[in-house]
Short mmCIF file of C-alpha atoms and ligand atoms in Angstrom, two decimals:
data_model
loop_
_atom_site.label_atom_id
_atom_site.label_comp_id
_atom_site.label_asym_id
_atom_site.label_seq_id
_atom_site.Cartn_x
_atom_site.Cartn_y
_atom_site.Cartn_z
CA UNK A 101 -12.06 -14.64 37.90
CA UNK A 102 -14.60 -17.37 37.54
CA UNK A 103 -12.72 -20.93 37.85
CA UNK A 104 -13.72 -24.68 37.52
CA UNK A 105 -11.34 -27.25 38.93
CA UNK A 106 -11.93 -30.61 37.72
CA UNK A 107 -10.54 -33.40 40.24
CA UNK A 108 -11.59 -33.16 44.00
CA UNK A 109 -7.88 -35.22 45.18
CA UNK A 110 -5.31 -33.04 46.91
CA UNK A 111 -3.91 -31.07 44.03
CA UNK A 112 -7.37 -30.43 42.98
CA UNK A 113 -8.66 -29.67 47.09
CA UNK A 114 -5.27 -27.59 47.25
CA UNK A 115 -5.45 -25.56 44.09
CA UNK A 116 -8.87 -24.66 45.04
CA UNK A 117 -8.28 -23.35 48.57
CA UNK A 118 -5.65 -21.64 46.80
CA UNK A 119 -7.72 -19.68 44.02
CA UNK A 120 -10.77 -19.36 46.63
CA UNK A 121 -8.35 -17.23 49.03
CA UNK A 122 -6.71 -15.31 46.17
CA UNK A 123 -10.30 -14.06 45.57
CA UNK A 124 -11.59 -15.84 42.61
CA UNK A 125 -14.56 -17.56 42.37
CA UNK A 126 -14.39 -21.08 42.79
CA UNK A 127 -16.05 -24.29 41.65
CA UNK A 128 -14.80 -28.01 42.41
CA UNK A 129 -16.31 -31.05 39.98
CA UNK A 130 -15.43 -34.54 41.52
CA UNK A 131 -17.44 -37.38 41.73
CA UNK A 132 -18.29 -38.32 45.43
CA UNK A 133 -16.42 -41.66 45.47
CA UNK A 134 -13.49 -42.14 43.68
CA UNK A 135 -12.03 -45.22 45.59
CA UNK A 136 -9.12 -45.31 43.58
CA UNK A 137 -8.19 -41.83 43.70
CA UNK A 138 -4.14 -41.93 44.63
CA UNK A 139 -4.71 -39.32 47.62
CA UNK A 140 -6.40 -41.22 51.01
CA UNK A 141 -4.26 -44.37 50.33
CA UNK A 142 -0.34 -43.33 50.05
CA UNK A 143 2.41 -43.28 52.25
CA UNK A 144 2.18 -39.81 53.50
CA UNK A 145 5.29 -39.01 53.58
CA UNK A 146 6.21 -35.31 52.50
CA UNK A 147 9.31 -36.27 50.54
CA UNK A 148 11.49 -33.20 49.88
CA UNK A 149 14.57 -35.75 49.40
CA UNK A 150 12.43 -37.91 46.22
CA UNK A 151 15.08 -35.75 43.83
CA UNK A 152 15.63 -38.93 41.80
CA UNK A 153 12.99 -39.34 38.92
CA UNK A 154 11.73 -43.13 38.42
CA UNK A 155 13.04 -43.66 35.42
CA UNK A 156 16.97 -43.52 35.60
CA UNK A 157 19.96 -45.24 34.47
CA UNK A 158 19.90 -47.95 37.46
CA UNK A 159 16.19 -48.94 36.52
CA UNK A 160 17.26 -49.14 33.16
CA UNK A 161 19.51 -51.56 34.01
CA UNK A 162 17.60 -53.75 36.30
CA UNK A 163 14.14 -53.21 34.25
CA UNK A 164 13.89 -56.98 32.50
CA UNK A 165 14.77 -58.27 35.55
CA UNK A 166 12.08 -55.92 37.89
CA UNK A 167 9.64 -56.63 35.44
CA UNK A 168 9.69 -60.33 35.16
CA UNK A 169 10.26 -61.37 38.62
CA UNK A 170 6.72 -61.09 40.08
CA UNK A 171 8.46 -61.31 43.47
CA UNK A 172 9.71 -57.79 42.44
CA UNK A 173 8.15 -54.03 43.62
CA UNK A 174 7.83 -52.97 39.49
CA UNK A 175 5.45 -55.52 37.61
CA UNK A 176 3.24 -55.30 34.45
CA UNK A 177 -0.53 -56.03 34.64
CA UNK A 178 0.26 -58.51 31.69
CA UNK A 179 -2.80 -58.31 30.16
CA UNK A 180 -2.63 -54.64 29.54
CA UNK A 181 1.29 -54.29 28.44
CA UNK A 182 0.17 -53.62 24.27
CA UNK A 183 -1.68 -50.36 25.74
CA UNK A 184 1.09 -49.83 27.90
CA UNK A 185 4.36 -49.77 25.06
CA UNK A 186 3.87 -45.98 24.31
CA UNK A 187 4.00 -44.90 27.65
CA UNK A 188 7.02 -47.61 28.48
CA UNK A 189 9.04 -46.22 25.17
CA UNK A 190 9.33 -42.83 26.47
CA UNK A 191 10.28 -43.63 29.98
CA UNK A 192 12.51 -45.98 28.50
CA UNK A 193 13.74 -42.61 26.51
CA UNK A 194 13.54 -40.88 29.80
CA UNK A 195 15.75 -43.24 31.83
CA UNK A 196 18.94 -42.54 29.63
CA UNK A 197 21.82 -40.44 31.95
CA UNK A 198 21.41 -37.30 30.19
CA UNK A 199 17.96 -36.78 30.51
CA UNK A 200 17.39 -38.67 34.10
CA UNK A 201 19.70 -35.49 35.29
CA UNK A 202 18.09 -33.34 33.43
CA UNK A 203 14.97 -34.30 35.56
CA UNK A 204 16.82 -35.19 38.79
CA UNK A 205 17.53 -30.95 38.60
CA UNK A 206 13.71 -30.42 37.71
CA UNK A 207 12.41 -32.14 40.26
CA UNK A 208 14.97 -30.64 43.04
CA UNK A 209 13.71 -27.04 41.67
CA UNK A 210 10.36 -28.07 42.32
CA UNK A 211 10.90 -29.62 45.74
CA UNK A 212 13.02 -26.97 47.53
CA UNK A 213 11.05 -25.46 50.44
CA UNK A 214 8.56 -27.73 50.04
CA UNK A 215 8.35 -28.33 54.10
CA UNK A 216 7.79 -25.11 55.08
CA UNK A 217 5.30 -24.96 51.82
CA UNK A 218 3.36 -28.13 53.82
CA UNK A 219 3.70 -26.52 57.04
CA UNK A 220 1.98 -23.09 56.47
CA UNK A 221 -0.98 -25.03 54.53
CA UNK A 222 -1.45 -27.41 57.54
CA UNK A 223 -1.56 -24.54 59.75
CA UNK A 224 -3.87 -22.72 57.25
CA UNK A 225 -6.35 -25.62 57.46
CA UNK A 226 -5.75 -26.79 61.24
CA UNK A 227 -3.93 -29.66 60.44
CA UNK A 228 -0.60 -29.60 62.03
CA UNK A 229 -1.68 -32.17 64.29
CA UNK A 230 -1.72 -34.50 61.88
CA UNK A 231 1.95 -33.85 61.18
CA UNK A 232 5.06 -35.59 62.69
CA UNK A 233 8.70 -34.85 61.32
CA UNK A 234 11.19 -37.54 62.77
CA UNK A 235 12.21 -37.76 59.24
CA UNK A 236 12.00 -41.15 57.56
CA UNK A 237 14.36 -44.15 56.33
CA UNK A 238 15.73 -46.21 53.39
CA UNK A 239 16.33 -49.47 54.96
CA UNK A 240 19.33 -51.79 52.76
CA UNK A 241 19.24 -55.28 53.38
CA UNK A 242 23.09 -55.48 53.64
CA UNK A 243 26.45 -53.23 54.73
CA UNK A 244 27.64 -53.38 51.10
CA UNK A 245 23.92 -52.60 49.31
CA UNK A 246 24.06 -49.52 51.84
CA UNK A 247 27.09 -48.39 50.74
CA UNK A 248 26.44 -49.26 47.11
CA UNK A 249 23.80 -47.07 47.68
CA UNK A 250 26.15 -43.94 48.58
CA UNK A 251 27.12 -42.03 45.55
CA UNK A 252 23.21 -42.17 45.02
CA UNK A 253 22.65 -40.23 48.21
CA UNK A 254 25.22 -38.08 47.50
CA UNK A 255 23.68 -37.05 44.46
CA UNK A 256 20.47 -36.39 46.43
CA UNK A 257 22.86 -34.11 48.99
CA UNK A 258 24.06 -32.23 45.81
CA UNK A 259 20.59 -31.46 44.79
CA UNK A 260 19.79 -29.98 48.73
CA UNK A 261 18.50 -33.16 50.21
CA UNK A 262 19.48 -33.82 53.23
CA UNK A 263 20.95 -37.39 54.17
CA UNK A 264 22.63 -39.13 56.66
CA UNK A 265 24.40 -42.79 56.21
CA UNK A 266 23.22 -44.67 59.59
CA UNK A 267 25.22 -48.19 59.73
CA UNK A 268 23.50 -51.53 61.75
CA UNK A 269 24.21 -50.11 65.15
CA UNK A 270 23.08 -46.30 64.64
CA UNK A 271 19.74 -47.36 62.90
CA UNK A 272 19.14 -49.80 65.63
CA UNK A 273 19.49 -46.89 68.01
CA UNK A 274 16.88 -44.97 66.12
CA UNK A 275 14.85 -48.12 65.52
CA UNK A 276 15.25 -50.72 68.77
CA UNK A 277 12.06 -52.47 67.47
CA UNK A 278 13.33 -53.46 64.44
CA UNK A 279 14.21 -57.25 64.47
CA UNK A 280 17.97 -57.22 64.68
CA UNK A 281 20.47 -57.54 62.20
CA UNK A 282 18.02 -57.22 60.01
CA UNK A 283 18.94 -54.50 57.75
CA UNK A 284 22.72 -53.80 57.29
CA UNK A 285 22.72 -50.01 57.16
CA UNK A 286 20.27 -47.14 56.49
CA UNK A 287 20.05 -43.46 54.70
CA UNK A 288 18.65 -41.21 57.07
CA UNK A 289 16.10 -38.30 55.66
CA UNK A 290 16.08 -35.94 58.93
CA UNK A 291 13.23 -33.64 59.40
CA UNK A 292 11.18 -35.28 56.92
CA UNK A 293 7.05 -34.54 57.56
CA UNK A 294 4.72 -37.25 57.61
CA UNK A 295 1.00 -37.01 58.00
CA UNK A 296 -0.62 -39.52 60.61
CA UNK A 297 -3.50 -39.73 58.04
CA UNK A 298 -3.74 -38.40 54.64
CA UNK A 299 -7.32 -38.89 53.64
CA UNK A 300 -7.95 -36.53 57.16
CA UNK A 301 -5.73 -33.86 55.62
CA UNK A 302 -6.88 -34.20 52.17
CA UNK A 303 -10.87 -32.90 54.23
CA UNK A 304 -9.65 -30.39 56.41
CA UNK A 305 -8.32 -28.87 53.13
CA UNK A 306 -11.67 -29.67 51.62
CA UNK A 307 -13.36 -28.23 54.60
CA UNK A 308 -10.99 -25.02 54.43
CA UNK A 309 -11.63 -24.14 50.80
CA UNK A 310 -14.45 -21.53 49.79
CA UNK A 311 -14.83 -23.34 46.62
CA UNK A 312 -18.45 -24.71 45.71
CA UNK A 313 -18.57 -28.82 45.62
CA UNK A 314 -20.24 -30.47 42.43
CA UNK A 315 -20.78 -34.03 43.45
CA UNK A 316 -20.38 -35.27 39.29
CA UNK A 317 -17.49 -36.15 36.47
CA UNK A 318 -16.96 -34.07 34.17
CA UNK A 319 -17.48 -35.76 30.54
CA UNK A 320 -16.53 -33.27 28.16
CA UNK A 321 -14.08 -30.02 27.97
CA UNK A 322 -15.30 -27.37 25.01
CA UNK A 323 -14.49 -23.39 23.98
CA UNK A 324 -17.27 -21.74 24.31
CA UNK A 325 -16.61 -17.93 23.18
CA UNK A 326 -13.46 -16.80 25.39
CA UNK A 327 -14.37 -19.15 27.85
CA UNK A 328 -15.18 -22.75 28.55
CA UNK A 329 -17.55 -25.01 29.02
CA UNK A 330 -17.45 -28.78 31.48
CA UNK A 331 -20.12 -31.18 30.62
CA UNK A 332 -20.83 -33.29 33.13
CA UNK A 333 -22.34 -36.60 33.48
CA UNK A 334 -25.40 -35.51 35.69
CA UNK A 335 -26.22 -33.79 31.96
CA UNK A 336 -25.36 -30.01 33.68
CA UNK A 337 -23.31 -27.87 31.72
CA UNK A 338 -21.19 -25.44 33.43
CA UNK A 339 -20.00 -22.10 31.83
CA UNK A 340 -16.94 -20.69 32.87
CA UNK A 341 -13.73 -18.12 32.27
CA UNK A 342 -11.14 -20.58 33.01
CA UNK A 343 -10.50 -24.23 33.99
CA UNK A 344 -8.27 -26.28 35.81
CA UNK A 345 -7.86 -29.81 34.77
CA UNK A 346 -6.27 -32.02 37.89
CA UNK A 347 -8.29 -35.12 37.63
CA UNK A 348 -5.26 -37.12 38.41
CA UNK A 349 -4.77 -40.80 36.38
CA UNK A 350 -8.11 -39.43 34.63
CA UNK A 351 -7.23 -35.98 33.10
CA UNK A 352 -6.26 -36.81 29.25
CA UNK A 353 -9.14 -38.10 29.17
CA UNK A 354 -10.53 -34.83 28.68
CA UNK A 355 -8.09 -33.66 26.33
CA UNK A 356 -8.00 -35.83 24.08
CA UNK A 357 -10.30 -34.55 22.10
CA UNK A 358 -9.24 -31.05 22.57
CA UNK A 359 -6.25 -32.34 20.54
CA UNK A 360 -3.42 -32.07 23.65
CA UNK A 361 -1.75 -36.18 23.46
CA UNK A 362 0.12 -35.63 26.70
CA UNK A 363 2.10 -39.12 27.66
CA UNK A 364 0.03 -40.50 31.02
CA UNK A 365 -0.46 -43.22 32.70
CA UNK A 366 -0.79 -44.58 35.96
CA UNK A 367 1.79 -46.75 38.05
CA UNK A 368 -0.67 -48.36 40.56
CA UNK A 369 0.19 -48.86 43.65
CA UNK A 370 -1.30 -51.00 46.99
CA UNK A 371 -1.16 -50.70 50.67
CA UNK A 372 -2.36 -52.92 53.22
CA UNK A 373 -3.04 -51.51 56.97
CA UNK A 374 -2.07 -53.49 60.00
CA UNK A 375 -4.00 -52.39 63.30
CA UNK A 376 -1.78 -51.70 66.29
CA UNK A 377 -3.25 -50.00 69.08
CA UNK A 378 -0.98 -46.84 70.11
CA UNK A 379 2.27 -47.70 71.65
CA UNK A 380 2.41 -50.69 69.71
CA UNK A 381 4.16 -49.40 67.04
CA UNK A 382 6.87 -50.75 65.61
CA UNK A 383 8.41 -47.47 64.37
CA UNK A 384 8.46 -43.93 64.98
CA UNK A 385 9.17 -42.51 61.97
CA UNK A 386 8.69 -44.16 57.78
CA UNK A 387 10.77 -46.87 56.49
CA UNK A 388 11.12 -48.43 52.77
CA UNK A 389 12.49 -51.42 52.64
CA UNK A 390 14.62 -50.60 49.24
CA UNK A 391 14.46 -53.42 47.73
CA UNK A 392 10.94 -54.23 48.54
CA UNK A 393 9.72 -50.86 47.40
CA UNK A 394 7.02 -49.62 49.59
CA UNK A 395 6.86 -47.58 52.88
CA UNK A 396 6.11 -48.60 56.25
CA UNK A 397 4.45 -45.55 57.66
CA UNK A 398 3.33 -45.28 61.40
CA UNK A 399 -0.28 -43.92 61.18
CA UNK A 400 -2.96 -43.21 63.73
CA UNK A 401 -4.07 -46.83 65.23
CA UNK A 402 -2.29 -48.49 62.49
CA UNK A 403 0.60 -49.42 60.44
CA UNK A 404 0.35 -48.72 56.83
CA UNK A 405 2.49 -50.48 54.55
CA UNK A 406 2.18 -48.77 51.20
CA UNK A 407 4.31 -49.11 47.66
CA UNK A 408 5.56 -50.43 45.38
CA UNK A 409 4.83 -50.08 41.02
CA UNK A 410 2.17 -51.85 38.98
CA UNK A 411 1.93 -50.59 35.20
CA UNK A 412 -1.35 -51.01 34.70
CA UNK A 413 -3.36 -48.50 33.06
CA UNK A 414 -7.23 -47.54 34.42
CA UNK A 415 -10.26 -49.54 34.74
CA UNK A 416 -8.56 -52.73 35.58
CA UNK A 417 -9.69 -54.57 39.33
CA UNK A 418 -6.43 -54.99 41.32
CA UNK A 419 -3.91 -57.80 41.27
CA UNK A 420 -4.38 -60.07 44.46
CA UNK A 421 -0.86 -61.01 44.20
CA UNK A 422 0.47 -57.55 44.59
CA UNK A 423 -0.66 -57.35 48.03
CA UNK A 424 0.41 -61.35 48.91
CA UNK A 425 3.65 -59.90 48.10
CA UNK A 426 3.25 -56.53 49.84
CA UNK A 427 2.83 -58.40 53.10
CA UNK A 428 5.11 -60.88 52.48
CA UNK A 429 7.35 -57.70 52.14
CA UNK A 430 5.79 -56.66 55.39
CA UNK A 431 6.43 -59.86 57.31
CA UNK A 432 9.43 -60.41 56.35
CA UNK A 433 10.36 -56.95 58.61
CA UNK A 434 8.07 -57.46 61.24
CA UNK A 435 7.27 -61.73 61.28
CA UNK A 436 4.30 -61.02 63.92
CA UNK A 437 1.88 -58.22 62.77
CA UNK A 438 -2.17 -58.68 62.51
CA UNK A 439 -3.36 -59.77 59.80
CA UNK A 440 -4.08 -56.98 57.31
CA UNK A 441 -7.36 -54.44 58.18
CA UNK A 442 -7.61 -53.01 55.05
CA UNK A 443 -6.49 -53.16 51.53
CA UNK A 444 -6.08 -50.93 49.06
CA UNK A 445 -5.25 -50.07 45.35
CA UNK A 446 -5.01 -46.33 43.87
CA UNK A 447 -3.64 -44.67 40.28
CA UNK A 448 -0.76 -42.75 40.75
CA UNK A 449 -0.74 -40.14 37.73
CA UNK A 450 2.82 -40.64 36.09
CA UNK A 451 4.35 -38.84 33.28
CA UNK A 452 7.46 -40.56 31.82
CA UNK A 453 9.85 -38.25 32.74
CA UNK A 454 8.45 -37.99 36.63
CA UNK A 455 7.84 -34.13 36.40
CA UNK A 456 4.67 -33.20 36.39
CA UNK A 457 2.70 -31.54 34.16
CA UNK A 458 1.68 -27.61 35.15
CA UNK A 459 0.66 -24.24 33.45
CA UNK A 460 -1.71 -22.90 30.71
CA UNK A 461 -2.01 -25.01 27.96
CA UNK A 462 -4.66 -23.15 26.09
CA UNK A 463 -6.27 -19.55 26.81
CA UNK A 464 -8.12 -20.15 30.23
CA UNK A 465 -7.15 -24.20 30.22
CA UNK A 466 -4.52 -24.68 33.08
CA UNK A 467 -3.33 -28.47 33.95
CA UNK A 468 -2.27 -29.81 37.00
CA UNK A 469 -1.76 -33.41 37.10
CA UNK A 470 1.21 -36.30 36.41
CA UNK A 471 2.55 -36.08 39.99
CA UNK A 472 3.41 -39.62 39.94
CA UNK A 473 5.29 -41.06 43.31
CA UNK A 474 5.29 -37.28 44.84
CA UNK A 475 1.97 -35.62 44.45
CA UNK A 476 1.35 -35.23 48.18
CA UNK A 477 4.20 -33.24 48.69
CA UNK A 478 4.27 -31.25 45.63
CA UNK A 479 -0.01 -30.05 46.19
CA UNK A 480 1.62 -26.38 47.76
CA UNK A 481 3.60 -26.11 45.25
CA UNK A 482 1.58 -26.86 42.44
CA UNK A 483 -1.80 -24.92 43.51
CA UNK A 484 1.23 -21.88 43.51
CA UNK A 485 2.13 -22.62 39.70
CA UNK A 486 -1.43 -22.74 39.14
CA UNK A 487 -2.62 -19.47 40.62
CA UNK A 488 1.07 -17.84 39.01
CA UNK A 489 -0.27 -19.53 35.71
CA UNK A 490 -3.80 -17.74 35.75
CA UNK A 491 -2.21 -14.42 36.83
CA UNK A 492 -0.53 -14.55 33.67
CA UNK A 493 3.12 -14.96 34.98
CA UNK A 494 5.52 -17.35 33.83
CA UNK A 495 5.56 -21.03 35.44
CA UNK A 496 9.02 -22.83 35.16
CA UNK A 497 9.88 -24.36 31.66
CA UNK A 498 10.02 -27.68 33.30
CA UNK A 499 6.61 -28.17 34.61
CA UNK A 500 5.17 -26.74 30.95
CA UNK A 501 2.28 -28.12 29.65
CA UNK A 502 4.14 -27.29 25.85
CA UNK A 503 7.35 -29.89 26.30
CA UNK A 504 5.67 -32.78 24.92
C1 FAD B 254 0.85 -46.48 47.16
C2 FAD B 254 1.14 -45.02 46.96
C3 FAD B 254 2.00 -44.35 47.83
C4 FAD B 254 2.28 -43.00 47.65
N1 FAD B 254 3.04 -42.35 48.56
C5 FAD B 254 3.27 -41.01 48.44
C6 FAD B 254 4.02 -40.30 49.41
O1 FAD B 254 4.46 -40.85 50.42
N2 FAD B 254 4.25 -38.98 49.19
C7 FAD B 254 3.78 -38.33 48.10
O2 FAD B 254 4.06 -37.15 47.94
N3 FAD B 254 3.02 -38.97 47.18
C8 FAD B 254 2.76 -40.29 47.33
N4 FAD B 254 2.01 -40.95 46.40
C9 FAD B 254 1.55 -40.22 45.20
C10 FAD B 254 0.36 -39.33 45.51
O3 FAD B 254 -0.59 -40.02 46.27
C11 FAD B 254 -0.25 -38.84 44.17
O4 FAD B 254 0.74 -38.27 43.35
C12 FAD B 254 -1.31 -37.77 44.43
O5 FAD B 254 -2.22 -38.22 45.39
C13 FAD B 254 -2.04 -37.40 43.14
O6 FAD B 254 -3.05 -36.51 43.48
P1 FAD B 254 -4.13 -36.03 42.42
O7 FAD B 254 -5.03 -35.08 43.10
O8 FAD B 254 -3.42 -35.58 41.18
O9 FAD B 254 -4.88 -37.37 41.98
P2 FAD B 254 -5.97 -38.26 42.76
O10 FAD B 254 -5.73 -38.26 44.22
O11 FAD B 254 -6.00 -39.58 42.09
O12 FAD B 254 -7.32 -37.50 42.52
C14 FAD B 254 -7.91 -37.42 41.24
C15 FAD B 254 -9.26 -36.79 41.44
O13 FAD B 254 -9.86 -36.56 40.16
C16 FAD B 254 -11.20 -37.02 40.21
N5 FAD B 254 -11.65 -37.30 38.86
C17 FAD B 254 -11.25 -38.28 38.01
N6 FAD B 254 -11.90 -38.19 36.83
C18 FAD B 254 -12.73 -37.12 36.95
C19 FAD B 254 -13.65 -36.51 36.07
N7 FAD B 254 -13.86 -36.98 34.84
N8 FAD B 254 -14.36 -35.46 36.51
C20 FAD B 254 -14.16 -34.95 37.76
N9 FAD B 254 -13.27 -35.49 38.63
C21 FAD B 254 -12.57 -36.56 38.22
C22 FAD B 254 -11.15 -38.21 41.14
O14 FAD B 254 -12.42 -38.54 41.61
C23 FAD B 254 -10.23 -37.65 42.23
O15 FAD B 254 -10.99 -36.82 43.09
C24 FAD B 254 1.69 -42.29 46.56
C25 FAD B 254 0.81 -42.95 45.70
C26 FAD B 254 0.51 -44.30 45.90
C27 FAD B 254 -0.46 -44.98 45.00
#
């Protein structure tokens, strides 16, 4: 079968490889720079625990108050909140009990044996070297937060995820560069993957695929016959049996017009990198500072601290403030690091409900996008949906293009 994938990040890279091996014919549209794209920046963790959707009774709860402090890991880009009330209605919808469980089982459905998933495509594309699994960390300020935090966790453990409660002492084994006293207790995530560098993983799957690259973004999605046809903005019309639309923040852009209104938006989220030669390291595995919201993940020659939630929408520059905060975040962890390297903003693709959105939505039209906080570890995964979606078998009811 003749296929056009439209979005080069890695559920685009990884459904490509994908349809490439299974013998179809392959082409990849993505524009060569997409700076904002949500797949060199993140955290890199491969989070097979992330059962819990965003949107959930908790957040509910503490939303006014998340949203208003700007201190806070959630904010609003003010400016763009009218544009914004749609999207925050349904999540608001989304975030009730019944239907944040409802979810909470979706995801865990989706995640389960998603590590060995990661592992056999990092082996497929020589990249195992870029993976570490010391598992990773949510750090509580306090005893009582971490243990307010319990029946939480113990959800998570329902689902299949595995945790362990660490208290002050036992994470300080684990972690004897962390500034004592620090944090009061910790949920431990064990065996959890990490990549050393995500934007390196993201090529060698690039490099791996048989696909053909188009260097261009695609402008407009038509029928043509029983087929399809991808304008792009070079002018070049491509003819094809069947696309895939995983474009990330971007992809209902496209659609629109084809008359599919799914619910996305982005959450946008930053990351500054602190330099530390190797051995410097404060930590040997990821740790997110809960009520902070972002990630400190131990990469190669540098510390990346990446997180937290800005509603935002696309097209907007970033919000200096976000990353004052994110390092004041940082600092107030680790008081002496560098100054920051590097900084960085990208559009995480988020569907109200958290689950993303996969399968045929027209004759030869399969989506792939609205990965939100978990699109790293969910590319396997997905780029198997995809290829069970053009084979004509069924994908799960959860990930269907049709709920909306
Ligand atoms: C701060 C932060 C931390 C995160 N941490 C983690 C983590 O630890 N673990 C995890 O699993 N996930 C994490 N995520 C989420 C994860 O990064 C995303 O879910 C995932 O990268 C989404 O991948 P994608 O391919 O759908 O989108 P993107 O990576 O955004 O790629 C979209 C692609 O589409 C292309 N495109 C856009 N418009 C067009 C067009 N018109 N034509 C052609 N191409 C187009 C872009 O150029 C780009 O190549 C994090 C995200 C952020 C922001």
């Amino acid at each position: 079968m003749d296929c056009v994938v439209i979005g080069g990040g890695i559920i685009g890279q990884t459904i490509a490889l994908r349809l490439g091996a299974a013998g179809h014919g392959v082409r990849l549209v993505a524009p060569a720079e997409e700076p904002h794209m949500a797949s060199t920046g993140n955290a890199g963790t491969v989070a097979a625990y992330a059962v819990d959707p965003v949107g959930t009774p908790g957040v509910l709860r503490d939303l006014p108050r998340l949203l208003f402090d700007r201190a806070s890991p959630l904010a609003i880009h003010r400016p763009s909140a009218p544009m914004l009330a749609p999207w925050l209605l349904r999540f608001l919808g989304q975030s009730l009990p019944r239907a944040a469980q409802r979810n909470r089982e979706a995801l865990a459905a989706l995640l389960a044996g998603i590590e060995d998933d990661w592992r056999a495509l990092a082996t497929e594309v020589g990249g195992t070297g870029l993976i570490r699994d010391r598992g990773a960390l949510y750090a509580y300020d306090t005893a009582e937060a971490a243990e307010a935090a319990r029946p939480g966790l113990m959800r998570r453990r329902a689902l299949g995820a595995s945790v362990e409660m660490l208290d002050r002492a036992a994470l300080h084994a684990l972690e004897p560069a962390l500034p004592e006293g620090r944090f009061g207790g910790a949920a431990l995530f064990p065996g959890t993957l990490w990549f050393t560098d995500p934007a390196r993983m993201l090529a060698l799957v690039a490099a791996r695929s048989t696909a053909t690259r188009i260097a261009a973004r695609a402008t407009g999605l038509a029928r043509r016959g029983a087929g399809w046809r991808v304008t792009l903005d070079s002018g070049e019309r491509l003819e094809t049996e069947t696309v895939v639309v995983a474009a990330g923040a971007w992809s209902t852009r496209l659609l629109r017009p084809l008359g599919l209104r799914i619910p996305l938006d982005t959450e946008r989220g930053y990351h500054l990198e602190f330099d530390l030669p190797e051995g410097d390291q404060p930590l040997t595995r990821p740790l997110c500072p809960v009520t902070r919201g972002f990630y400190f993940t131990p990469m190669q020659g540098r510390l990346r601290a990446a997180g937290t939630v800005e509603l935002g929408g696309i097209g907007k520059p970033p919000s200096p403030h976000r990353w004052a905060r994110l390092e004041e975040g940082a600092r107030s962890v680790f008081p002496d690091l560098p100054a920051p390297a590097r900084r960085w903003m990208g559009l995480r693709p988020s569907i109200p409900d958290s689950l993303p959105v996969i399968g045929m939505a027209q004759p030869g039209l399969v989506l792939a996008f609205g990965h939100g906080h978990i699109g790293l570890t969910l590319a396997p995964k997905t780029a198997a949906l995809v290829e069970r979606a053009l084979s004509g078998r069924e994908t799960p009811a959860s990930t269907s293009p049709h709920r909306f």
